[in-house]
Tab-separated table of C-alpha atoms in Angstrom:
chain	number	residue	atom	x	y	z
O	1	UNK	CA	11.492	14.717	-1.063
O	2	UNK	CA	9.517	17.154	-2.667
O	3	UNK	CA	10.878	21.175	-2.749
O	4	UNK	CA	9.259	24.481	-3.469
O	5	UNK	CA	11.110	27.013	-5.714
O	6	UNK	CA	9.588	30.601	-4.893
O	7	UNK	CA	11.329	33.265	-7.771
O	8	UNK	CA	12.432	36.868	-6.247
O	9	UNK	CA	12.746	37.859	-9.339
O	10	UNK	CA	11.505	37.286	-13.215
O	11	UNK	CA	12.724	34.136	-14.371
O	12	UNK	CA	13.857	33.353	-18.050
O	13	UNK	CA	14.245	29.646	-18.188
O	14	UNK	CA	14.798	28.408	-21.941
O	15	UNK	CA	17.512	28.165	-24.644
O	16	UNK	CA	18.625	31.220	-26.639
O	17	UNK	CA	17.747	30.652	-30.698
O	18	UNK	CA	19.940	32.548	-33.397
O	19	UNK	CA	18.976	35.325	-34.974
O	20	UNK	CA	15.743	35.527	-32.797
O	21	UNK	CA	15.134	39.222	-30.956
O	22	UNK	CA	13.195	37.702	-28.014
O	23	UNK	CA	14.233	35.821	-24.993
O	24	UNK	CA	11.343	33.613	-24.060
O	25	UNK	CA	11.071	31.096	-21.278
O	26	UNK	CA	10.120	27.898	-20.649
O	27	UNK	CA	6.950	27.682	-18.051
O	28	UNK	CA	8.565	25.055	-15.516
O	29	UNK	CA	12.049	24.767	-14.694
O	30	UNK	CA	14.256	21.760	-15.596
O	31	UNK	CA	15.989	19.773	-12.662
O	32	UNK	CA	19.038	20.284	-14.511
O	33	UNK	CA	19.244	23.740	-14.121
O	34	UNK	CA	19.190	23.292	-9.982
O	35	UNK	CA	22.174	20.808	-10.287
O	36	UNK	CA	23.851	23.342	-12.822
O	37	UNK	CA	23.942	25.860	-9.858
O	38	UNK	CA	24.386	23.488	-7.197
O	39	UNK	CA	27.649	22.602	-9.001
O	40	UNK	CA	28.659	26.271	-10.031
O	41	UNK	CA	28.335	26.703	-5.844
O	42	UNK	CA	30.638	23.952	-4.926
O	43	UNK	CA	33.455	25.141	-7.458
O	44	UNK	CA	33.148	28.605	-5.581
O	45	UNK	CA	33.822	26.875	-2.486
O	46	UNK	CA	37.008	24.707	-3.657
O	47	UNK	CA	34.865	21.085	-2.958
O	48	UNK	CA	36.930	18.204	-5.176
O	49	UNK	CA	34.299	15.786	-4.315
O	50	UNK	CA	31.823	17.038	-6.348
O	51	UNK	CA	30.690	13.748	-8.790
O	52	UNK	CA	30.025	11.523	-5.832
O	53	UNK	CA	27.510	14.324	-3.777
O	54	UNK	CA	25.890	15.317	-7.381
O	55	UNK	CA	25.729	11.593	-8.109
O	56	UNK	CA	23.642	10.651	-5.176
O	57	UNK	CA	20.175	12.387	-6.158
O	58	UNK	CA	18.372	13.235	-9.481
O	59	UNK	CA	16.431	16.177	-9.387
O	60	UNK	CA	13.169	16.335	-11.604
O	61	UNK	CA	11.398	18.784	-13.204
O	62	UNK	CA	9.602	21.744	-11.365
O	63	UNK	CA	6.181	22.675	-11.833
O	64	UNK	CA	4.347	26.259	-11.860
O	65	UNK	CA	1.527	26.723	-9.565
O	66	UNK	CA	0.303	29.548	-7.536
O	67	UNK	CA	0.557	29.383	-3.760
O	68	UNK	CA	-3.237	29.808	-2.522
O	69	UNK	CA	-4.977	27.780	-0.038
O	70	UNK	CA	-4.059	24.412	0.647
O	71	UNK	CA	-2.078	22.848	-2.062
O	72	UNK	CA	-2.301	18.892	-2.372
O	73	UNK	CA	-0.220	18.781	-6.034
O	74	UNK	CA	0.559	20.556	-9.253
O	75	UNK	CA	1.693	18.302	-12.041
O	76	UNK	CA	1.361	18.557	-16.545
O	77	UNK	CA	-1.897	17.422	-17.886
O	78	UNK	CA	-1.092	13.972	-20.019
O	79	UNK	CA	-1.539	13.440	-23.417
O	80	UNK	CA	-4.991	12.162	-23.526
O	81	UNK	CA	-6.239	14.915	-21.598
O	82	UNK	CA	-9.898	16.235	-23.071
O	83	UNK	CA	-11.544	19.542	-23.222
O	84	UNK	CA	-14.393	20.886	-24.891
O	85	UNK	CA	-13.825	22.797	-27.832
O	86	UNK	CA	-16.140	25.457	-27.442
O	87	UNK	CA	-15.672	25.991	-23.624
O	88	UNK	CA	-12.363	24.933	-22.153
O	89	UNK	CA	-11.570	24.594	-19.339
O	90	UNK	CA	-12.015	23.015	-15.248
O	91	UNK	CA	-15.748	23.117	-14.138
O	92	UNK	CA	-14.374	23.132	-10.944
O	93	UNK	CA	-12.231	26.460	-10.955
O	94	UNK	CA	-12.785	28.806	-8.058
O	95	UNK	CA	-13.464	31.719	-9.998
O	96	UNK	CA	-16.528	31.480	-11.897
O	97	UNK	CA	-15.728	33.393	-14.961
O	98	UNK	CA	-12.804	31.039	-15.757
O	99	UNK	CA	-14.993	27.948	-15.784
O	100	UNK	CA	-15.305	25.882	-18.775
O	101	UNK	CA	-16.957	22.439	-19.604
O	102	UNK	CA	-14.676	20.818	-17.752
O	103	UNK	CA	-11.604	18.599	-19.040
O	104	UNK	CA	-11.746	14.853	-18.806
O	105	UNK	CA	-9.082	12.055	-19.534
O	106	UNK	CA	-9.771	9.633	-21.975
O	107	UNK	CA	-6.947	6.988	-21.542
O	108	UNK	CA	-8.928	4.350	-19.127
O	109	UNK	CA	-12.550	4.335	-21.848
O	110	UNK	CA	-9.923	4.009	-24.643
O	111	UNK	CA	-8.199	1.357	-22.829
O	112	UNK	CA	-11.135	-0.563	-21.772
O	113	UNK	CA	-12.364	0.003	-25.300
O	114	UNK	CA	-9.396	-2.050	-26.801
O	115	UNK	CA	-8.799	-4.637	-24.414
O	116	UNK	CA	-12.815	-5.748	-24.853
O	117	UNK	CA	-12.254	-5.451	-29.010
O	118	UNK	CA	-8.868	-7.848	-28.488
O	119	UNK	CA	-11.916	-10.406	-26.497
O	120	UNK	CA	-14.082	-10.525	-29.459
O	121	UNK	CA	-16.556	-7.611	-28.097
O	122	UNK	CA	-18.746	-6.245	-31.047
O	123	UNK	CA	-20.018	-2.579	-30.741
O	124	UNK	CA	-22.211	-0.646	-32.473
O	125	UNK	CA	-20.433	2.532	-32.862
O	126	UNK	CA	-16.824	3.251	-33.014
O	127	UNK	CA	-15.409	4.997	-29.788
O	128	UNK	CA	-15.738	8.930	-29.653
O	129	UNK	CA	-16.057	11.568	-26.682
O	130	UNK	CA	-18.119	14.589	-26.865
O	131	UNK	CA	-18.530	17.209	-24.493
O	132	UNK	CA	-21.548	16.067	-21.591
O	133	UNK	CA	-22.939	19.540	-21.366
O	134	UNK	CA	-23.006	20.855	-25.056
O	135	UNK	CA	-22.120	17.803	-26.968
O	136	UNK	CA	-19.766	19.578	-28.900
O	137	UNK	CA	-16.165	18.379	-30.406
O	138	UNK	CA	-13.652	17.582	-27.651
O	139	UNK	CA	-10.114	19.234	-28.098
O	140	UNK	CA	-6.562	17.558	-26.720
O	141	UNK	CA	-5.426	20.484	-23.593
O	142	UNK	CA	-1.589	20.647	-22.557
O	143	UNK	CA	-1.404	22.807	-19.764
O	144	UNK	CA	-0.137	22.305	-15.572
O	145	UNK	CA	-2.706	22.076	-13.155
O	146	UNK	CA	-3.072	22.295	-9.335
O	147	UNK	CA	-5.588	20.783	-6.837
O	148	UNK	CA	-6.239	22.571	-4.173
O	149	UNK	CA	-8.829	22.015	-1.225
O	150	UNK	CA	-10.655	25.030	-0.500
O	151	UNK	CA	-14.045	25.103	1.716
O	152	UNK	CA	-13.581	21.232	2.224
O	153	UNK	CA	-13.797	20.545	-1.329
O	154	UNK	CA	-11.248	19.871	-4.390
O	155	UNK	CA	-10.801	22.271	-6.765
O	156	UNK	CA	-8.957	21.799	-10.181
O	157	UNK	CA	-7.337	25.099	-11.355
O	158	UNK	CA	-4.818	25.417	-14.710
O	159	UNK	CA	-2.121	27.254	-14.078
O	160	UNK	CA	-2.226	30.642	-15.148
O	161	UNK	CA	1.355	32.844	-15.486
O	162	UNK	CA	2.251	36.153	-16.203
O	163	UNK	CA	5.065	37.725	-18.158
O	164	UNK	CA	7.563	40.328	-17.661
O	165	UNK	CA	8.474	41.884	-20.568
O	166	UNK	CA	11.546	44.461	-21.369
O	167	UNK	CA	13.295	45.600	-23.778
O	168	UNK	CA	17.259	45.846	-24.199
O	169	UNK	CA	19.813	47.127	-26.220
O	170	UNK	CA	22.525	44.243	-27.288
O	171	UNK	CA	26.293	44.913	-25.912
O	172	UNK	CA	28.968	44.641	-28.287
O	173	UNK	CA	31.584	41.922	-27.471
O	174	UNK	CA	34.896	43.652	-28.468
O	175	UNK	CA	33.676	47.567	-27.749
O	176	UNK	CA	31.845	46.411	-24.745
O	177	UNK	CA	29.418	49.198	-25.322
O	178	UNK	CA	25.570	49.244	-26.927
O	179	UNK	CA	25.727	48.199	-30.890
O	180	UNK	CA	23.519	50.655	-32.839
O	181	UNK	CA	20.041	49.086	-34.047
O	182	UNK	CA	20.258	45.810	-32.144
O	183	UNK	CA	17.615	45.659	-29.572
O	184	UNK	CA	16.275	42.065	-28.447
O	185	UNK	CA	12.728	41.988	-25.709
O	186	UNK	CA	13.260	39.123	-22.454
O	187	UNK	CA	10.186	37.826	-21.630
O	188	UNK	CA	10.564	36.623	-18.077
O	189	UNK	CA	8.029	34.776	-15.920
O	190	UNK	CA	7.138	37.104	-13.245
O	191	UNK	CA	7.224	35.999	-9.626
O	192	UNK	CA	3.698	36.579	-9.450
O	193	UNK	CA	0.306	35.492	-10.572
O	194	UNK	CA	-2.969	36.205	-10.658
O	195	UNK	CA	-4.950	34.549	-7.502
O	196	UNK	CA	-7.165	31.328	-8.433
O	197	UNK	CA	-10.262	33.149	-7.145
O	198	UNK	CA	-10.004	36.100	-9.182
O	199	UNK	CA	-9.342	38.374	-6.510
O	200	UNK	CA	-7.370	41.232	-7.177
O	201	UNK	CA	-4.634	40.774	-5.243
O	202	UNK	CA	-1.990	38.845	-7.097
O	203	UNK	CA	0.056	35.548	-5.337
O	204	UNK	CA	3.334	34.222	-5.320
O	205	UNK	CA	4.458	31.506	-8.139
O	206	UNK	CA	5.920	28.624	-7.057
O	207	UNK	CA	7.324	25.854	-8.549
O	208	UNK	CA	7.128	22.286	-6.881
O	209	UNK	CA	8.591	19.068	-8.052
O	210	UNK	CA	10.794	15.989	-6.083
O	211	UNK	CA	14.548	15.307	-5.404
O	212	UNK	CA	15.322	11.641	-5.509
O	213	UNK	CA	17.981	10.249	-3.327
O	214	UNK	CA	20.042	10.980	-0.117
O	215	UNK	CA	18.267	13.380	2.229
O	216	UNK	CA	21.761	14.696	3.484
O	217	UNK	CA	22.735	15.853	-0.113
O	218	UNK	CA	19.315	17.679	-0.760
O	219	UNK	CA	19.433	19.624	2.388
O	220	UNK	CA	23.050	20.370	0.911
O	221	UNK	CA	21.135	21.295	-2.752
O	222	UNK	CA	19.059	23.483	-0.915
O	223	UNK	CA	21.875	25.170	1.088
O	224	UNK	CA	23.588	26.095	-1.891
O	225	UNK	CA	21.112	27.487	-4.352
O	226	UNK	CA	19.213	29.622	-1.911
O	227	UNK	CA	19.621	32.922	-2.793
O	228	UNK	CA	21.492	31.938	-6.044
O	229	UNK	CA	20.011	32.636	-10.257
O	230	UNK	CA	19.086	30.103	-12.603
O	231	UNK	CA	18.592	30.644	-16.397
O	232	UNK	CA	19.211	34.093	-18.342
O	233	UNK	CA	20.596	37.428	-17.833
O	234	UNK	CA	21.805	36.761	-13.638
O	235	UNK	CA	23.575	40.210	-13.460
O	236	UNK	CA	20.515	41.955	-14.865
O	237	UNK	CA	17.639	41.437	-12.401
O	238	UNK	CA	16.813	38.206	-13.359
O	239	UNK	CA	16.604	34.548	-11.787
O	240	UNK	CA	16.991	34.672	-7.774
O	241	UNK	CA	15.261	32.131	-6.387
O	242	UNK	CA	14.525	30.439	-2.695
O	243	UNK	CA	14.352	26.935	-2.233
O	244	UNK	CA	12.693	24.878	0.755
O	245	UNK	CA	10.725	21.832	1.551
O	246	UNK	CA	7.344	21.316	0.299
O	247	UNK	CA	4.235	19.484	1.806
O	248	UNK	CA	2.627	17.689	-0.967
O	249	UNK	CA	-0.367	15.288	-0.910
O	250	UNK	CA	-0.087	13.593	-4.075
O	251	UNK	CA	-1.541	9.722	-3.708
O	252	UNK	CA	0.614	7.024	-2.834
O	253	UNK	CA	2.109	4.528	-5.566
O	254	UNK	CA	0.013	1.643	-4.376
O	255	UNK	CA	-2.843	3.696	-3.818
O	256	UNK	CA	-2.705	4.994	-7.247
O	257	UNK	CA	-2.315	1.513	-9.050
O	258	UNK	CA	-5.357	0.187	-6.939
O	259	UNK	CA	-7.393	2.736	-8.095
O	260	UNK	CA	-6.127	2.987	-11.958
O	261	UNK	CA	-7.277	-1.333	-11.999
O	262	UNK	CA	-10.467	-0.478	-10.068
O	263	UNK	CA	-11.751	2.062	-12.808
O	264	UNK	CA	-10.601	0.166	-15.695
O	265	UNK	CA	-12.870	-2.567	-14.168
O	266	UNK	CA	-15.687	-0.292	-13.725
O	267	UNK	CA	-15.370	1.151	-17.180
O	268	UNK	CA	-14.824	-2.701	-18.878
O	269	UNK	CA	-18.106	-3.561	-16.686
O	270	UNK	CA	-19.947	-0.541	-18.242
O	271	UNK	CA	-18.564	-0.625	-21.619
O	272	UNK	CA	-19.204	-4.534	-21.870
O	273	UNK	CA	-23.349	-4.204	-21.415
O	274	UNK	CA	-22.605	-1.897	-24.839
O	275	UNK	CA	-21.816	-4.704	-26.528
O	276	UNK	CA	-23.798	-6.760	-28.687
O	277	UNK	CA	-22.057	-10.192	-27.428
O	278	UNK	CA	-21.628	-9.490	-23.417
O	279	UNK	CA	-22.506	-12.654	-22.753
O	280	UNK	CA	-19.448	-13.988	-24.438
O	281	UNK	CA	-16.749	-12.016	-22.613
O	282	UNK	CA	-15.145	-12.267	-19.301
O	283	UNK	CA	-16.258	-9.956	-16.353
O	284	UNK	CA	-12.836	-7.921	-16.052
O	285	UNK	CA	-9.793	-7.899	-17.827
O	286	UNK	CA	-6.940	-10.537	-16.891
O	287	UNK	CA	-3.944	-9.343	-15.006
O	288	UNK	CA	-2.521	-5.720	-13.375
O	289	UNK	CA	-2.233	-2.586	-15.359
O	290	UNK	CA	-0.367	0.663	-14.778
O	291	UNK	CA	0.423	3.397	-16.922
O	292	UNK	CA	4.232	5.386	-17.356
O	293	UNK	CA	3.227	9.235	-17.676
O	294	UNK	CA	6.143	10.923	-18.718
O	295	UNK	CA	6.974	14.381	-16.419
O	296	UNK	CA	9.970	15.338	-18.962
O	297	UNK	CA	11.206	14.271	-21.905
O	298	UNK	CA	12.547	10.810	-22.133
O	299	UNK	CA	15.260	9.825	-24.102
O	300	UNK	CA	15.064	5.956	-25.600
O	301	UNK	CA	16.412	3.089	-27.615
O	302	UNK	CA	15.498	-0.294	-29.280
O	303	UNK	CA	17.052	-3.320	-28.602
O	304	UNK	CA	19.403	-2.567	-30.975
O	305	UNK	CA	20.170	1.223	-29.893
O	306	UNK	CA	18.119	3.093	-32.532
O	307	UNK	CA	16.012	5.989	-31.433
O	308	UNK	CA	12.645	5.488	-30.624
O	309	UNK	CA	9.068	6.441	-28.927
O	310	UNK	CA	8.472	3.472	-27.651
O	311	UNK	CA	9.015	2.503	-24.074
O	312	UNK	CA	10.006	-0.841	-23.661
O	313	UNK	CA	10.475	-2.008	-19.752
O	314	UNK	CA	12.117	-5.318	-18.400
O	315	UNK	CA	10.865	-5.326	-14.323
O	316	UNK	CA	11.772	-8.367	-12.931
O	317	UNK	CA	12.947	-10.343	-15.244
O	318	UNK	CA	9.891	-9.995	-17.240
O	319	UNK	CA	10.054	-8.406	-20.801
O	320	UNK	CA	6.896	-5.742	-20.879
O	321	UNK	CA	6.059	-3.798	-24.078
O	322	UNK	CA	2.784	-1.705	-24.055
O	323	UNK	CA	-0.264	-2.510	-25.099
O	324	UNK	CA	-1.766	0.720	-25.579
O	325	UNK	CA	0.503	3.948	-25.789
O	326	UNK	CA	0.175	8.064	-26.486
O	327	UNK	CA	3.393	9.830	-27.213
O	328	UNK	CA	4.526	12.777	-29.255
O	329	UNK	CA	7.998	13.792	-30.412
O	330	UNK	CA	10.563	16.189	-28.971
O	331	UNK	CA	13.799	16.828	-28.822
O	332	UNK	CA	16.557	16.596	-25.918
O	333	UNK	CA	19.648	19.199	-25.544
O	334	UNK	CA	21.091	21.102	-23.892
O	335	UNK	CA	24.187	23.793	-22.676
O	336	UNK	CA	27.246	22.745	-21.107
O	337	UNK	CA	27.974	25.684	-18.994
O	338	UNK	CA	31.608	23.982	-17.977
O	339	UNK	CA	32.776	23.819	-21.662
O	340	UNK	CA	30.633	26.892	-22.766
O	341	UNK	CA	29.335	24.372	-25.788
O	342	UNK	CA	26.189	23.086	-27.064
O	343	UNK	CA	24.826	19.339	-25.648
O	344	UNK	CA	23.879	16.519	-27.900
O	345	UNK	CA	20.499	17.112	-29.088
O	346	UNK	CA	18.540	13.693	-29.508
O	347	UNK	CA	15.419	12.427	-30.323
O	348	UNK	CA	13.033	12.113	-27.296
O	349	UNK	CA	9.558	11.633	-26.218
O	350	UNK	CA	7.264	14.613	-24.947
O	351	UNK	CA	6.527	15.602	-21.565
O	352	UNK	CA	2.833	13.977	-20.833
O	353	UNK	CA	3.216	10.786	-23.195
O	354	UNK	CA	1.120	7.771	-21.800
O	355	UNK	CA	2.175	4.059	-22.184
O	356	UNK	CA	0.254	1.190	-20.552
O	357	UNK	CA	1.535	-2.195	-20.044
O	358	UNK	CA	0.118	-5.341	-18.683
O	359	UNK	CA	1.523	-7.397	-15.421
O	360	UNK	CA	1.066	-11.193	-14.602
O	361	UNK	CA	2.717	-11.115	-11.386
O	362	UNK	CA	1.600	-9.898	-7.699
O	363	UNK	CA	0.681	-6.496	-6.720
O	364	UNK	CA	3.689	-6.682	-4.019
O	365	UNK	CA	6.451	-7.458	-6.849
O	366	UNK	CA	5.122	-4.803	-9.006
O	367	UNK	CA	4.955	-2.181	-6.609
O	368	UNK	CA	8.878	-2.562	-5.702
O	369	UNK	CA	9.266	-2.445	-9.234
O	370	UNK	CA	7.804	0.337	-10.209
O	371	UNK	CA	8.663	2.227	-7.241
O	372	UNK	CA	12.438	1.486	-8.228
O	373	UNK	CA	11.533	3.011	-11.964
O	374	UNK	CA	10.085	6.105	-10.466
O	375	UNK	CA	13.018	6.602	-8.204
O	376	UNK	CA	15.447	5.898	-11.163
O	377	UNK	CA	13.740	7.320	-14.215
O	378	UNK	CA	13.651	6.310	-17.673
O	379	UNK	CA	16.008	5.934	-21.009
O	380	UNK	CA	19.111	8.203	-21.345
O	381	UNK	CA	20.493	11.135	-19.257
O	382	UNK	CA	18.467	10.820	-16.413
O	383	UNK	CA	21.131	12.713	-14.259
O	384	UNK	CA	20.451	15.832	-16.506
O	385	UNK	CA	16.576	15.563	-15.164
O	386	UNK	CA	15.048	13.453	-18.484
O	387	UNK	CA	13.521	10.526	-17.687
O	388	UNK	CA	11.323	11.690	-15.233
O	389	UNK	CA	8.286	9.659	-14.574
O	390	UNK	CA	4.810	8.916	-12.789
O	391	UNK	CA	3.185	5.533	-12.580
O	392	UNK	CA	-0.273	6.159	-12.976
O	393	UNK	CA	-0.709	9.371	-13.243
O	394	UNK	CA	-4.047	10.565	-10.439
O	395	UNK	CA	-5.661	12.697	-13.868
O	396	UNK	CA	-6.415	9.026	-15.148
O	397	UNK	CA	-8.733	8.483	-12.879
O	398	UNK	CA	-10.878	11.645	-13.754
O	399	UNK	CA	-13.223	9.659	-16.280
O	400	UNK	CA	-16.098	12.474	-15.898
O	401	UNK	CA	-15.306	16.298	-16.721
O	402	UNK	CA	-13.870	18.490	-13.874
């Protein structure tokens, strides 16, 4: 099920650093934090059957978009997202004077590119990307994005957020009264933005992201955190939020593995006539690929439990390891608000990593599969909202600047 989180009031989402005089927040919400609150409701209300009703649904990550027009999905650009370097940005933004070269995803030329070298192709140039309208440098882009239909077409629009920014004076723990020169600034994401069209009249921000598991506990979820905070500074006008269903149009899993094996055969078909020895390779590549794009951080292990970025997956009895893969570092921690102590911190994989791996089987078997591993999530802690995943993430498929 997917929800909508609208903010009443500034938000400051994030983790407090030592010795640091700002309070800055993250720009999407954690699932964890939901569940945090959800649990701090049902102590209030003397439930003892809390582990079984938090147990039965994982909340993922929530994304920041801007509630204008007709929303189909809002979801973090991957890894091998593209833009140009001298003008970045959607070609397809509403608002003319935010338009850029467009930004294109490389992952399905670089993958078709590889799979003909591991045939025997020969080409005459090494792979590279430039920018179609200048032909300038291309640039890696990390940002959210929404699509929106607007005047029966689809428009792709980063998201865009504004800060709130005020200064305090620090409390002293045993006087319980201001301590003299200690002033920190919270920068809070403000419940609005400015509108995709460049209007001047501002929108709402909302944040939208999926609840897997029983429908009877998210209704419950929802229930309880309406109306409650989340994150920083709750008695100071910060953090009330409103929770409800959302109506999101994001592809279908088989829809979007049909379509990730259809381009890669267009783009192995157009890439192998740029060979010099086409005539020696096959006419598409040999089995069923899908990608894992990571929506939060993903904790993992080897075989033999040491940390690593590399996603290994066993569906079906059949060992996978990817053939082709993106990923950056982070780090995974956390607060326990129960204990009032610091999580673990471990090593983890960054939101918008790309792996690709290779299937022998039928589409029907993988589909269950996968569908399972999106339901599920990925590597360690996946109750505290890491491990969130999409199979074949719908930027893949945007081979041409938008």
């Amino acid at each position: 099920m997917w929800l909508k989180i609208k903010p009443e009031e500034p938000l400051i989402i994030g983790e407090v650093r030592a010795g640091s005089q700002f309070l800055t927040s993250l720009p999407f919400i954690p699932g964890r934090l939901l569940r945090g609150s959800w649990v701090e409701r049902l102590l209030i209300q003397g439930e003892t059957e809390i582990l079984p009703k938090v147990q039965s649904i994982r909340i993922g990550n929530f994304f920041p978009t801007t509630e204008w027009r007709s929303m189909g999905y809002a979801l973090p650009l991957p890894l091998t997202a593209l833009t140009c370097k001298r003008e970045g940005g959607f070609h397809s933004e509403t608002y003319p004077q935010r338009r850029g070269h467009g930004i294109v995803d490389t992952l399905l030329p670089h993958l078709a590119y590889v799979l003909l070298q591991e045939r025997g192709a020969l080409f005459a140039a090494p792979f590279g990307i430039t920018c179609l309208t200048c032909g300038s440098r291309m640039e890696p882009v990390s940002s959210f994005y929404t699509v929106y239909q607007n005047g029966g077409r689809s428009h792709y629009v980063r998201t865009r957020l504004q800060y709130h920014a005020q200064t305090k004076v620090s409390l002293s723990r045993h006087r319980r009264a201001s301590t003299e020169g200690m002033l920190y600034t919270a920068s809070a994401l403000s419940p609005r933005s400015s509108s995709p069209d460049g209007s001047a009249n501002e929108a709402p921000l909302v944040f939208l992201g999926r609840v897997y598991g029983d429908e009877k506990a998210v209704n419950d979820l929802c229930r309880a955190v309406n109306g409650a905070a989340i994150g920083a500074l709750h008695t100071r006008g910060y953090g009330r939020i409103r929770v409800e269903e959302a109506e999101v149009r994001l592809p279908s899993l088989r829809e979007r593995v049909k379509a990730f094996n259809e381009t890669l055969k267009r783009l192995w078909a157009d890439l192998r006539t740029l060979s010099v020895n086409d005539g020696d390779l096959p006419s598409e590549p040999e089995g069923l690929y899908f990608s894992v794009d990571l929506l939060s951080p993903a904790i993992l292990r080897d075989p033999v439990g040491v940390p690593t970025l590399v996603l290994s997956l066993s569906l079906n009895g059949q060992a996978l390891t990817p053939i082709w893969y993106q990923a950056r570092p982070d780090f995974a921690g956390g607060w326990a608000e129960t204990w009032g102590l610091p999580k673990s911190t471990n090593l983890a994989v960054r939101m918008g990593s790309v792996y690709v791996f290779r299937w022998n089987g039928g589409l029907e078997e993988l589909i269950a599969a996968l569908d399972s591993m999106e339901t599920q999530g990925i590597g360690e802690r996946c109750d505290e909202s890491f491990g969130e995943c999409l199979i074949c993430h719908p930027f893949h498929q945007e081979i041409q600047e938008r």
